[in-house]
XYZ file of C-alpha atoms in Angstrom:
761
model
C -7.390 8.961 -33.779
C -3.443 9.034 -33.231
C -1.347 6.224 -34.287
C -0.905 3.236 -32.116
C 2.472 1.399 -31.216
C 2.707 -2.077 -32.709
C 3.217 -3.648 -29.357
C -0.622 -4.309 -28.586
C -0.437 -4.033 -25.016
C 1.563 -0.723 -24.674
C -1.154 1.731 -24.014
C -0.506 5.173 -25.757
C -3.004 8.024 -25.081
C -4.629 9.189 -28.085
C -5.937 12.704 -28.607
C -8.555 13.985 -31.351
C -7.446 15.935 -34.381
C -8.341 19.168 -32.511
C -5.763 18.304 -29.861
C -8.090 17.596 -27.014
C -7.727 15.151 -24.410
C -9.898 12.147 -24.584
C -12.112 12.126 -21.440
C -13.365 8.632 -21.965
C -12.008 5.350 -22.106
C -11.428 4.510 -25.862
C -12.183 0.997 -27.086
C -10.108 -0.078 -30.074
C -9.043 -3.328 -32.162
C -5.561 -4.299 -32.081
C -4.602 -7.482 -33.851
C -8.235 -8.681 -33.952
C -8.341 -8.064 -30.092
C -10.200 -5.421 -27.728
C -7.691 -3.242 -26.141
C -8.213 0.242 -24.403
C -6.381 3.494 -24.464
C -6.151 3.427 -20.618
C -4.049 6.610 -20.387
C -7.084 8.995 -21.228
C -7.666 8.599 -17.395
C -4.183 10.009 -16.737
C -4.461 13.469 -18.401
C -4.071 12.046 -21.788
C -0.571 11.862 -20.824
C 1.542 11.124 -24.292
C 4.257 9.121 -22.841
C 5.568 5.781 -23.552
C 4.476 4.037 -20.200
C 6.725 1.164 -20.644
C 9.944 3.206 -20.916
C 8.961 5.671 -18.040
C 8.245 3.095 -15.594
C 11.295 1.113 -17.007
C 13.276 3.583 -15.168
C 12.207 1.977 -12.000
C 12.795 -1.793 -12.776
C 14.885 -3.279 -10.047
C 18.119 -4.503 -11.727
C 20.267 -7.306 -10.467
C 24.022 -7.798 -11.662
C 24.285 -10.623 -9.585
C 21.836 -13.464 -8.666
C 20.079 -12.619 -5.459
C 21.162 -16.055 -3.514
C 19.776 -15.035 0.026
C 16.234 -14.914 1.306
C 16.770 -11.306 2.462
C 17.456 -10.434 -1.168
C 14.362 -11.820 -2.648
C 12.190 -10.331 -5.340
C 8.489 -9.673 -4.735
C 5.598 -10.514 -7.090
C 1.933 -11.083 -6.630
C -1.651 -10.520 -8.226
C -3.222 -8.966 -5.152
C -4.090 -12.305 -3.371
C -1.199 -14.646 -3.872
C 2.099 -12.869 -3.119
C 5.662 -14.771 -3.885
C 9.225 -13.795 -2.981
C 11.852 -15.473 -5.423
C 15.576 -15.857 -4.819
C 18.288 -18.052 -6.133
C 18.997 -20.478 -3.446
C 18.990 -24.109 -4.773
C 18.520 -22.885 -8.335
C 15.358 -20.750 -7.906
C 13.307 -20.624 -4.837
C 9.818 -19.477 -4.606
C 7.999 -18.781 -1.191
C 4.112 -18.701 -1.445
C 2.306 -16.291 0.671
C -1.199 -15.441 1.142
C -3.256 -13.007 3.689
C -6.324 -15.559 4.315
C -4.224 -18.121 5.899
C -5.100 -16.979 9.340
C -4.517 -16.617 12.044
C -1.111 -17.150 11.732
C -0.546 -16.188 8.018
C 1.082 -19.392 7.502
C 2.769 -19.848 4.014
C 1.406 -22.495 1.611
C 5.024 -23.480 1.202
C 8.251 -23.297 -0.742
C 9.126 -24.648 -4.260
C 12.643 -24.901 -5.626
C 13.687 -25.786 -8.909
C 17.224 -27.201 -9.112
C 18.261 -27.021 -12.832
C 18.115 -23.121 -12.934
C 21.242 -23.224 -10.921
C 23.100 -23.318 -14.518
C 21.376 -19.814 -14.942
C 21.943 -18.287 -11.459
C 25.440 -19.490 -11.479
C 26.670 -18.253 -14.806
C 29.260 -15.307 -15.188
C 27.057 -13.395 -17.341
C 23.826 -13.534 -15.143
C 21.455 -10.594 -15.204
C 18.098 -10.199 -13.809
C 15.216 -7.830 -13.594
C 11.761 -7.015 -11.928
C 9.939 -5.421 -14.771
C 7.207 -3.603 -13.399
C 5.478 -2.771 -16.365
C 4.878 -6.523 -17.168
C 4.749 -7.877 -13.701
C 7.355 -10.214 -14.290
C 11.017 -11.423 -12.846
C 13.113 -12.041 -15.604
C 16.669 -13.767 -15.451
C 19.521 -14.696 -18.102
C 22.721 -16.511 -17.857
C 24.777 -19.243 -19.503
C 22.273 -19.535 -22.353
C 19.200 -19.840 -20.176
C 16.366 -17.384 -19.550
C 13.489 -17.650 -16.640
C 10.641 -15.473 -16.306
C 8.338 -15.744 -13.338
C 4.850 -14.083 -13.035
C 1.757 -14.588 -11.197
C -1.410 -14.986 -13.225
C -4.082 -12.199 -12.410
C -7.024 -14.277 -12.406
C -6.130 -17.595 -11.083
C -3.610 -17.787 -7.995
C -0.739 -19.508 -9.712
C 2.863 -18.559 -10.129
C 4.250 -19.474 -13.496
C 8.132 -20.230 -13.917
C 9.016 -20.279 -17.664
C 12.324 -21.665 -18.548
C 14.198 -21.428 -21.988
C 17.598 -22.424 -23.062
C 18.018 -25.793 -20.575
C 19.751 -28.945 -21.471
C 17.315 -31.196 -23.273
C 18.602 -34.258 -21.535
C 19.033 -32.667 -18.026
C 16.372 -33.785 -15.614
C 14.871 -31.136 -13.453
C 13.660 -31.619 -9.910
C 10.943 -29.521 -8.674
C 10.535 -29.762 -4.772
C 7.638 -28.394 -3.039
C 8.018 -28.313 0.809
C 6.864 -27.134 3.971
C 8.748 -27.489 7.419
C 8.475 -28.430 11.134
C 5.881 -28.214 12.858
C 3.735 -28.001 9.902
C 1.909 -31.323 8.880
C 0.589 -31.180 5.304
C -1.254 -33.790 3.764
C 0.491 -34.943 0.629
C -1.017 -36.328 -2.510
C -0.436 -37.135 -6.017
C -2.034 -37.557 -9.194
C -1.547 -37.058 -13.019
C 1.726 -35.101 -12.690
C 0.198 -33.019 -9.931
C 1.881 -32.949 -6.483
C 0.016 -31.157 -3.491
C 0.665 -30.147 -0.047
C -2.488 -29.091 2.167
C -3.149 -28.478 5.539
C -6.018 -27.148 7.746
C -6.536 -25.626 11.541
C -8.648 -23.967 13.521
C -8.604 -20.442 14.773
C -9.380 -21.674 18.578
C -6.724 -21.013 20.961
C -5.829 -17.201 20.851
C -7.939 -14.321 22.569
C -10.811 -13.596 20.307
C -10.734 -16.725 18.199
C -13.323 -17.016 15.860
C -13.455 -20.902 15.887
C -13.458 -21.130 12.218
C -11.190 -23.631 9.903
C -8.576 -22.170 7.759
C -5.823 -23.879 5.602
C -3.429 -23.744 3.053
C -2.519 -25.370 -0.116
C 0.060 -25.735 -2.846
C 0.545 -27.554 -5.602
C 3.002 -28.045 -8.686
C 2.506 -28.997 -12.226
C 4.910 -28.968 -15.167
C 5.202 -28.780 -19.007
C 8.078 -30.964 -20.306
C 8.718 -34.522 -21.098
C 8.281 -37.273 -18.994
C 6.674 -35.408 -15.956
C 6.763 -37.675 -12.817
C 6.136 -37.258 -9.194
C 9.227 -39.113 -7.843
C 9.472 -38.769 -4.048
C 7.868 -38.270 -1.080
C 9.011 -37.037 2.510
C 6.887 -36.025 5.533
C 6.889 -32.447 4.359
C 8.099 -32.644 0.743
C 6.922 -33.803 -2.680
C 8.964 -33.832 -5.701
C 8.512 -33.573 -9.397
C 10.653 -34.198 -11.929
C 11.010 -33.799 -15.791
C 13.099 -33.563 -18.884
C 12.719 -30.219 -20.648
C 11.215 -30.152 -24.305
C 13.830 -30.763 -26.997
C 14.097 -27.123 -27.632
C 15.428 -26.732 -23.941
C 12.271 -25.091 -22.562
C 9.796 -26.221 -19.755
C 7.376 -24.551 -17.399
C 6.382 -24.962 -13.769
C 2.919 -24.021 -12.729
C 2.728 -23.467 -8.886
C -0.705 -22.982 -7.506
C -1.757 -21.573 -3.932
C -5.472 -21.023 -4.081
C -7.329 -20.167 -1.034
C -8.297 -23.166 0.921
C -10.143 -23.983 4.015
C -10.585 -27.680 3.808
C -12.449 -30.201 1.453
C -10.421 -32.107 -1.686
C -7.414 -30.582 -2.173
C -6.577 -32.366 -5.084
C -9.537 -31.172 -6.923
C -8.938 -27.808 -5.992
C -5.375 -28.088 -7.196
C -6.334 -29.468 -10.291
C -9.080 -26.895 -11.090
C -6.696 -24.012 -10.207
C -3.972 -25.329 -12.373
C -6.251 -25.890 -15.397
C -7.558 -22.442 -15.466
C -3.664 -20.975 -15.504
C -2.636 -23.696 -18.241
C -5.236 -22.147 -20.517
C -4.463 -18.641 -19.926
C -2.724 -16.913 -22.685
C 0.873 -15.787 -21.913
C 0.070 -12.258 -22.388
C -2.689 -11.979 -19.710
C -0.529 -11.246 -16.769
C 0.886 -8.544 -19.286
C -2.093 -7.213 -20.431
C -3.405 -6.548 -16.483
C -0.292 -4.975 -15.417
C 0.239 -2.672 -18.622
C -3.798 -1.733 -18.045
C -2.870 -0.873 -14.194
C 0.300 1.301 -15.297
C -1.757 3.138 -17.931
C -4.151 4.428 -15.204
C -1.859 5.295 -12.590
C -0.583 8.847 -11.964
C 3.163 8.405 -12.691
C 6.070 10.581 -11.544
C 9.484 11.130 -13.460
C 12.293 12.778 -11.331
C 15.763 13.786 -12.166
C 18.591 15.532 -10.019
C 22.367 15.825 -10.519
C 23.341 13.205 -7.749
C 20.882 10.514 -8.817
C 18.846 10.708 -5.556
C 15.481 12.199 -7.179
C 15.614 9.005 -9.303
C 15.831 6.834 -6.582
C 12.855 7.979 -4.651
C 10.944 7.750 -8.327
C 11.826 4.126 -7.847
C 11.045 3.550 -4.613
C 7.552 5.205 -5.248
C 6.951 2.958 -8.253
C 7.728 0.046 -6.461
C 5.119 0.916 -3.621
C 2.513 1.240 -6.208
C 3.785 -1.955 -7.840
C 3.523 -3.857 -4.392
C 0.203 -2.372 -3.726
C -1.516 -3.716 -6.636
C 0.341 -7.162 -5.916
C -1.053 -7.245 -2.294
C -4.508 -5.471 -2.333
C -7.065 -7.371 -4.294
C -8.248 -9.805 -1.760
C -10.984 -9.543 0.842
C -8.833 -8.125 3.468
C -5.400 -6.019 3.343
C -2.257 -8.023 2.465
C -0.104 -5.922 4.978
C -0.418 -5.898 8.745
C 1.723 -4.059 11.148
C 3.533 -2.330 8.209
C 5.019 -5.625 7.105
C 4.899 -6.980 3.386
C 3.439 -10.225 4.605
C 2.667 -11.692 1.219
C 6.254 -11.013 -0.017
C 7.709 -12.999 2.879
C 10.876 -15.057 2.351
C 10.869 -15.969 6.113
C 8.678 -19.157 6.165
C 6.009 -18.847 8.813
C 8.137 -16.145 11.006
C 5.987 -13.023 12.278
C 7.269 -10.547 14.896
C 3.816 -9.079 15.141
C 0.614 -10.669 15.928
C -0.201 -11.902 12.090
C -4.208 -11.953 13.118
C -4.140 -8.299 13.876
C -4.175 -5.120 12.031
C -2.192 -1.828 13.153
C -4.039 1.116 11.545
C -1.059 3.431 12.135
C 0.669 1.252 9.782
C -1.840 1.075 6.998
C -2.730 4.689 6.609
C 0.198 5.557 4.624
C -0.745 3.014 2.127
C -4.050 4.393 1.782
C -2.678 8.219 1.338
C -0.231 6.774 -1.421
C -3.136 4.917 -3.286
C -5.246 7.974 -3.343
C -2.623 10.430 -4.870
C -1.900 7.814 -7.526
C -5.501 7.630 -8.622
C -5.608 3.830 -7.591
C -8.945 3.778 -5.337
C -9.841 0.220 -6.041
C -6.814 -0.716 -4.245
C -8.250 0.722 -0.807
C -11.318 -1.736 -1.005
C -9.521 -4.072 1.368
C -8.949 -1.434 3.830
C -12.422 -0.177 3.928
C -13.879 -3.608 3.937
C -11.887 -4.674 7.083
C -13.913 -2.336 9.008
C -17.125 -1.861 7.508
C -17.727 -5.761 7.265
C -16.357 -5.807 11.021
C -18.563 -3.123 12.137
C -21.226 -5.141 14.065
C -18.474 -6.859 15.925
C -16.630 -3.459 16.618
C -20.138 -2.271 17.913
C -20.438 -5.275 20.215
C -17.188 -5.009 21.487
C -17.678 -1.370 22.249
C -20.622 -2.187 24.211
C -19.180 -5.101 26.259
C -15.723 -3.362 26.532
C -16.381 0.345 26.968
C -19.115 0.257 29.784
C -22.133 0.063 27.453
C -21.334 3.102 25.167
C -22.949 2.854 21.671
C -21.422 3.289 18.411
C -17.821 1.898 17.474
C -14.428 2.483 19.417
C -12.501 0.921 16.539
C -9.669 -1.153 18.110
C -6.437 0.535 16.993
C -4.841 -3.037 16.931
C -7.811 -5.027 15.733
C -7.977 -8.800 15.177
C -9.226 -9.710 11.548
C -12.788 -10.287 13.114
C -12.902 -6.987 14.932
C -12.041 -8.030 18.207
C -9.561 -5.965 20.168
C -6.832 -8.140 21.195
C -3.242 -8.139 20.299
C -1.784 -11.765 21.088
C 1.804 -11.082 21.040
C 4.323 -13.884 21.950
C 6.538 -11.961 24.429
C 3.613 -10.618 26.744
C 2.135 -12.298 29.739
C -1.413 -11.846 28.600
C -2.886 -10.276 25.240
C -3.243 -6.447 24.971
C -6.742 -5.215 24.744
C -7.557 -2.358 22.544
C -10.621 0.060 23.315
C -11.278 -1.638 26.764
C -12.207 0.508 29.498
C -11.346 -2.806 31.837
C -7.860 -2.908 30.480
C -4.515 -1.909 32.491
C -3.036 0.921 30.860
C -1.349 -0.173 27.554
C -0.178 1.229 24.363
C -3.693 1.304 22.699
C -5.922 0.516 25.464
C -7.787 3.526 25.440
C -6.793 4.994 21.892
C -10.360 6.042 20.940
C -9.515 8.078 17.658
C -8.851 5.355 15.164
C -12.510 5.126 14.140
C -12.719 8.896 13.248
C -9.493 8.646 11.041
C -10.970 5.535 9.204
C -13.889 7.805 8.677
C -11.700 10.357 7.413
C -10.050 8.297 4.775
C -13.325 7.146 3.660
C -14.461 10.830 3.042
C -11.571 11.588 1.192
C -11.786 8.701 -1.035
C -15.417 10.038 -1.668
C -14.413 13.767 -2.102
C -12.012 12.111 -4.799
C -14.196 9.976 -6.533
C -17.561 11.445 -5.836
C -18.841 7.706 -5.755
C -22.033 8.312 -3.811
C -22.466 4.507 -3.533
C -19.071 4.016 -2.024
C -20.036 6.650 0.636
C -23.524 4.914 1.441
C -21.656 1.579 1.690
C -19.396 2.948 4.367
C -21.290 5.701 5.967
C -22.298 3.329 8.910
C -18.709 3.393 10.143
C -18.683 7.278 9.925
C -22.039 7.178 12.018
C -20.879 4.592 14.357
C -17.675 6.384 15.285
C -19.334 9.581 15.783
C -21.962 7.939 18.131
C -19.175 6.755 20.358
C -17.046 9.883 20.372
C -20.243 11.766 21.357
C -20.873 9.317 23.879
C -17.307 8.989 25.658
C -16.539 12.656 25.452
C -17.941 14.594 28.511
C -18.810 18.223 29.005
C -17.262 20.647 31.813
C -19.562 23.559 33.551
C -18.259 25.833 30.787
C -19.504 23.216 27.958
C -16.525 22.366 26.783
C -15.839 18.664 25.796
C -13.181 16.484 27.219
C -12.121 12.815 26.838
C -10.462 11.021 29.845
C -8.904 8.792 30.248
C -7.744 8.147 26.736
C -4.524 7.549 25.149
C -2.333 9.903 22.835
C -2.178 7.124 20.449
C 0.808 5.026 21.908
C 2.849 7.693 23.485
C 0.744 8.956 26.479
C -1.464 6.727 28.279
C -4.834 7.508 30.293
C -4.277 11.140 30.022
C -6.829 14.175 29.567
C -7.743 15.278 26.125
C -5.007 13.779 23.669
C -4.291 15.719 20.610
C -5.468 12.493 18.773
C -8.676 12.977 20.125
C -9.181 16.696 19.656
C -8.243 15.972 16.031
C -10.714 13.220 15.800
C -13.627 15.063 16.893
C -12.884 18.405 14.857
C -12.708 16.225 11.516
C -15.260 13.654 12.159
C -18.059 15.781 13.228
C -17.957 18.086 9.869
C -17.653 14.953 7.947
C -20.838 13.270 9.362
C -22.718 16.224 9.138
C -22.055 16.618 5.417
C -22.508 12.773 4.935
C -25.763 12.623 6.464
C -26.882 15.663 4.270
C -25.614 14.111 1.052
C -27.421 10.492 1.950
C -30.446 12.016 3.744
C -29.762 10.180 6.816
C -29.633 10.444 10.571
C -30.650 13.935 10.850
C -30.728 14.015 14.634
C -27.027 12.558 14.822
C -26.018 15.557 12.149
C -27.457 17.917 14.840
C -25.564 16.262 17.569
C -22.488 16.672 16.027
C -23.213 20.354 15.071
C -23.682 21.258 18.554
C -20.356 18.902 19.578
C -18.152 20.622 17.204
C -18.915 23.926 18.955
C -17.669 22.406 22.040
C -14.365 20.670 21.307
C -11.459 21.874 23.072
C -8.502 23.659 21.330
C -5.252 21.980 20.616
C -2.682 21.903 23.591
C -0.092 24.576 22.564
C 2.682 25.653 24.930
C 5.621 27.682 24.026
C 4.369 27.959 20.448
C 4.450 24.093 20.114
C 1.599 21.522 19.991
C 1.705 19.149 22.568
C 0.319 15.611 22.718
C -1.900 15.991 25.277
C -3.109 18.326 28.338
C -1.050 16.228 30.558
C 2.411 17.359 29.241
C 4.118 15.694 31.952
C 2.629 12.404 31.611
C 5.239 9.365 30.754
C 5.842 8.737 26.908
C 5.865 5.148 25.991
C 6.804 5.241 22.341
C 8.369 7.314 19.790
C 5.693 9.018 17.850
C 5.296 12.513 17.056
C 1.539 12.968 18.269
C 1.931 16.830 18.054
C 2.065 16.775 14.416
C -0.943 14.853 13.895
C -3.080 18.059 13.144
C -0.706 18.464 10.156
C -0.926 14.864 8.821
C -3.451 12.902 8.805
C -5.923 15.526 10.030
C -5.131 18.669 7.509
C -6.124 21.043 10.419
C -2.848 22.653 10.468
C -1.131 22.959 6.996
C 0.683 25.120 4.334
C -1.105 28.300 5.048
C -3.330 30.107 7.758
C -3.170 31.179 11.295
C -1.545 28.063 12.876
C 1.135 27.364 9.934
C 4.021 28.790 12.137
C 2.927 26.869 15.250
C 2.943 23.710 13.022
C 6.526 24.549 11.788
C 7.759 25.026 15.301
C 5.977 21.723 16.410
C 7.907 20.027 13.579
C 10.930 21.746 14.097
C 11.030 20.743 17.853
C 9.454 17.457 17.357
C 11.046 15.038 19.787
C 11.331 11.934 17.770
C 13.392 12.558 14.187
C 13.767 9.610 11.890
C 13.066 7.312 14.569
C 11.242 4.519 12.828
C 10.735 3.148 9.296
C 7.173 4.409 9.631
C 8.326 7.720 10.550
C 5.794 10.501 9.132
C 8.551 13.196 9.343
C 8.361 13.598 5.387
C 4.693 13.804 5.152
C 4.679 16.415 8.304
C 7.127 18.378 6.177
C 5.158 18.381 3.104
C 1.739 19.170 4.592
C 3.599 22.150 6.253
C 5.466 23.228 3.043
C 8.819 22.534 4.208
C 10.887 21.426 1.231
C 14.269 20.999 2.416
C 13.186 19.232 5.745
C 10.918 16.742 3.544
C 13.904 16.091 1.237
C 16.290 15.323 4.507
C 13.468 13.218 6.293
C 13.332 10.970 2.835
C 16.950 10.762 2.795
C 17.407 9.804 6.453
C 14.783 7.114 7.006
C 15.595 5.674 3.629
C 19.383 5.463 4.573
C 18.538 4.062 7.802
C 15.679 1.237 7.161
C 15.653 0.550 3.245
C 17.957 -2.715 3.730
C 16.742 -4.808 1.000
C 17.370 -4.673 -2.655
C 13.457 -5.117 -3.439
C 13.179 -1.517 -2.123
C 11.370 -2.927 1.141
C 12.502 -1.976 4.679
C 13.931 -3.771 7.722
C 12.551 -2.735 10.977
C 12.376 -5.720 13.592
C 13.477 -9.354 12.320
C 13.887 -10.745 9.107
C 10.462 -9.500 7.588
C 10.131 -7.213 4.771
C 8.548 -3.934 5.836
C 6.123 -2.050 3.564
C 5.515 1.218 5.387
C 8.605 2.986 4.704
C 8.097 3.289 0.758
C 4.096 3.873 1.676
C 5.430 7.117 3.419
C 7.722 8.091 0.568
C 5.261 7.511 -1.964
C 2.650 9.654 -0.004
C 4.948 12.499 0.774
C 6.248 12.773 -2.599
C 2.554 13.385 -4.227
C 1.892 16.082 -1.297
C 5.188 17.827 -1.807
C 4.233 18.150 -5.745
C 0.545 19.069 -5.515
C -1.754 19.134 -2.332
C -5.005 20.576 -1.317
C -5.406 22.464 1.919
C -8.798 24.562 2.671
C -10.031 24.394 -0.722
C -6.741 25.919 -2.425
C -4.201 23.673 -4.760
C -0.872 24.098 -4.062
C 1.452 23.361 -6.634
C 5.088 22.273 -5.915
C 4.681 23.595 -2.369
C 7.371 21.252 -0.898
C 9.334 20.444 -3.672
C 13.074 20.454 -3.081
C 14.718 22.841 -5.659
C 17.414 20.695 -6.591
C 15.048 17.945 -8.136
C 13.351 18.185 -11.475
C 9.953 16.560 -11.649
C 7.297 15.806 -14.050
C 4.036 13.819 -13.189
C 0.441 13.467 -12.197
C -1.444 13.776 -8.866
C -4.863 12.908 -8.372
C -7.261 15.502 -6.591
C -10.874 16.049 -5.143
C -13.662 15.978 -7.319
C -12.351 13.826 -10.095
C -9.619 16.091 -10.994
C -6.252 15.829 -11.545
C -2.987 17.823 -12.318
C 0.202 17.349 -14.415
C 2.992 19.296 -13.032
C 6.610 19.805 -14.319
C 9.253 21.434 -12.074
C 12.576 22.623 -13.603
C 15.237 24.101 -11.612
C 13.045 25.050 -8.830
C 10.578 26.752 -11.319
C 7.254 25.513 -11.972
C 7.099 25.339 -15.937
C 3.834 23.998 -16.501
C 0.928 22.993 -14.558
C -1.940 21.275 -16.561
C -5.269 20.856 -14.602
C -7.969 18.438 -15.590
C -10.966 19.476 -14.346
C -13.591 16.843 -12.821
C -16.173 19.206 -11.931
C -17.589 22.747 -12.895
C -17.021 25.680 -10.772
C -13.902 27.698 -9.637
C -10.497 26.679 -9.208
C -8.374 28.169 -6.358
C -4.609 27.533 -6.911
C -1.375 28.777 -5.811
C 1.899 28.914 -7.638
C 3.668 31.965 -6.721
C 0.586 33.464 -5.484
C -3.152 32.670 -5.180
C -5.057 32.840 -8.286
C -8.807 31.671 -9.407
C -9.992 30.354 -12.813
C -13.325 29.408 -13.908
C -12.963 25.543 -15.207
C -15.478 23.517 -16.799
C -15.743 19.551 -16.018
C -13.611 17.565 -18.845
C -11.773 20.438 -19.910
C -8.138 20.887 -19.657
C -6.292 24.119 -18.185
C -2.726 25.535 -18.334
C -2.444 26.942 -14.909
C 0.506 28.658 -15.645
C -0.805 30.577 -18.698
C -4.327 30.671 -17.352
C -5.879 29.340 -20.657
C -7.928 26.070 -21.660
C -7.084 23.404 -24.329
C -3.598 23.018 -23.007
C -1.553 20.163 -24.241
C 0.148 17.743 -21.723
C 4.261 17.780 -22.148
C 5.525 14.769 -23.412
C 7.129 12.013 -20.971
C 10.360 10.109 -22.317
C 12.123 7.365 -20.464
C 15.052 4.689 -20.622
C 14.693 1.597 -18.702
C 16.881 1.243 -16.271
C 20.402 -0.710 -16.996
C 22.005 -0.674 -13.503
C 20.983 -0.990 -9.872
C 20.314 2.514 -8.131
C 22.189 3.638 -5.082
C 21.542 6.291 -2.298
C 24.510 6.254 0.026
C 24.811 2.665 1.326
C 21.346 1.482 0.250
C 20.604 0.217 -3.156
C 17.663 -0.810 -5.486
C 18.701 -4.214 -6.950
C 21.852 -5.873 -6.521
C 25.425 -4.676 -7.576
C 28.235 -7.123 -8.722
């Protein structure tokens, strides 16, 4: 076996003496502890992951004094925003404080002001270790969130031993927390009922925040109506530590819950969070990019941040992000522009795609759970609201409990989705959502070949198909139509929206195949097979795909619905008879770089338009990525996740994508950018691609199956592959070695025009 780094949690890849990649996880003893060579799962990439990933650290040359400059951390359940107000401020956020997604509170530590106010201040979000690190004035802080207990830790060294530190835990009006303290622990807790909004569950929800500290003479010193203060003296060596707990809470003994959560964190080794994050990055498909002007490195950085935030918000029961917002990283107290109890599917799907291409399949679990666990409620909603039809009309905007209400403060009445009785509205009759969710289920199954996953989620596919079969009607020629139906949010109550045609053309084959694999629903499969022959063609006029068969219908939003066949549905792509139609639809699209969620980069990548893909990445980033954390600004003070989700997904598609059974390598990669990295593929496979000066220098394929591989570099080729073997697709031989990745951690913030990742002096 190869040699290991001395740092016990830096995961190097091991290779056998013969040079073949290991294909199974390797167990090792390091310093008496059990560790794993996780990079075996990423094409045995012989890289110093910490240094390569360190290229994407967020570097601060000055303190982030404003809430909009907050840095994000999380453990998948508890998210925090950290900035330098009042010394150090930490806002706590959870996705299960429903229906309002209310913050458990904010914590300030006043003595850190000596650090953040120092002239030699520096800060860094260390992605590899999952830490926000700061230094200045002889002090250092490290902040992290424990992986297995919902506790944020603030570790301080270099403080003046005789300078008393004040830790303040607070909420704000109109919150009404219950304040308790005992044995040096201060607790704010609150409960409420989901009882007033349309679709309310009647259930009890709540929030809990607690602080404890390690130091000398720790005391809970003062209470105010919404605040508790804890004070302490640092240890004689100038160190102290603050634990901030915010576990899930729905009522009961808050002090006991806080004590239990804090005790677990206090017993946890300091290296535990690093071990978790190091292992996470060890199984992630990384990209390393370069260009003369530095913009490629900027987008490499954004993608790494996207995957970091995905892990930091996606280990809870339901998705941490809704409406495209990074809710669990909020620094805006309880502000929410959009209904915080509802999920917008349109603004989740790019995040699902980005996770798939990086091999982070587990991070999609909350997304699939949202729809799977609510299926019975969705079917009931469909029967009641869609004129008794069977199956599932999945509301495009859906409350966390499967109800199709959208409760917005600025509307006179709540919006109703998948509701035949609703007046025309943005998603009143958007009926394609269930089919697209089914498509993502199928794609994740194709990539993992996890039959249990398919079986667990198959009821969603079947219910979506039953509904579309029931809602669509046949004319005298046997052609299926949908009316009234929305072309997503753009056109309302039109005939045969492009989204519906895409939905049926993709869902029916998926249901047929899934039913055969699982040995279920033979009759449903027959109905789907017959219906597939009856689906109408896409509405093409003057060489461009329209939104529906009612081209003159008013348009209410700024979406490019005509490009849905390219992404996400993959009915039109980089090759084939309709490729040119797709290209013309893209070039003549009505809305260019219009929103932070603009799918222009993904559409361009799927159509093989490298220059357009690059331009789209630049334009939406320069327009919307306003925050130094890499997050976007769209409406209001919240941090938006969706823009970097599009960036991450588009870059993966541009470097390697599959279309109609062919693997295309660097099909939309800008010639000005060099690249090297790993993209995950179907059937448990993955490919490591290296591009230099516009030319593919190497493409190393790790086969997850045995059979024929069709791939395209300059022309289409075919190669017989065997599961577990590694192939050089350029040289067309097996036993390939993966090129080495090297990196130097970032030393300065990155810039793209007026935008930065990090803060300049």
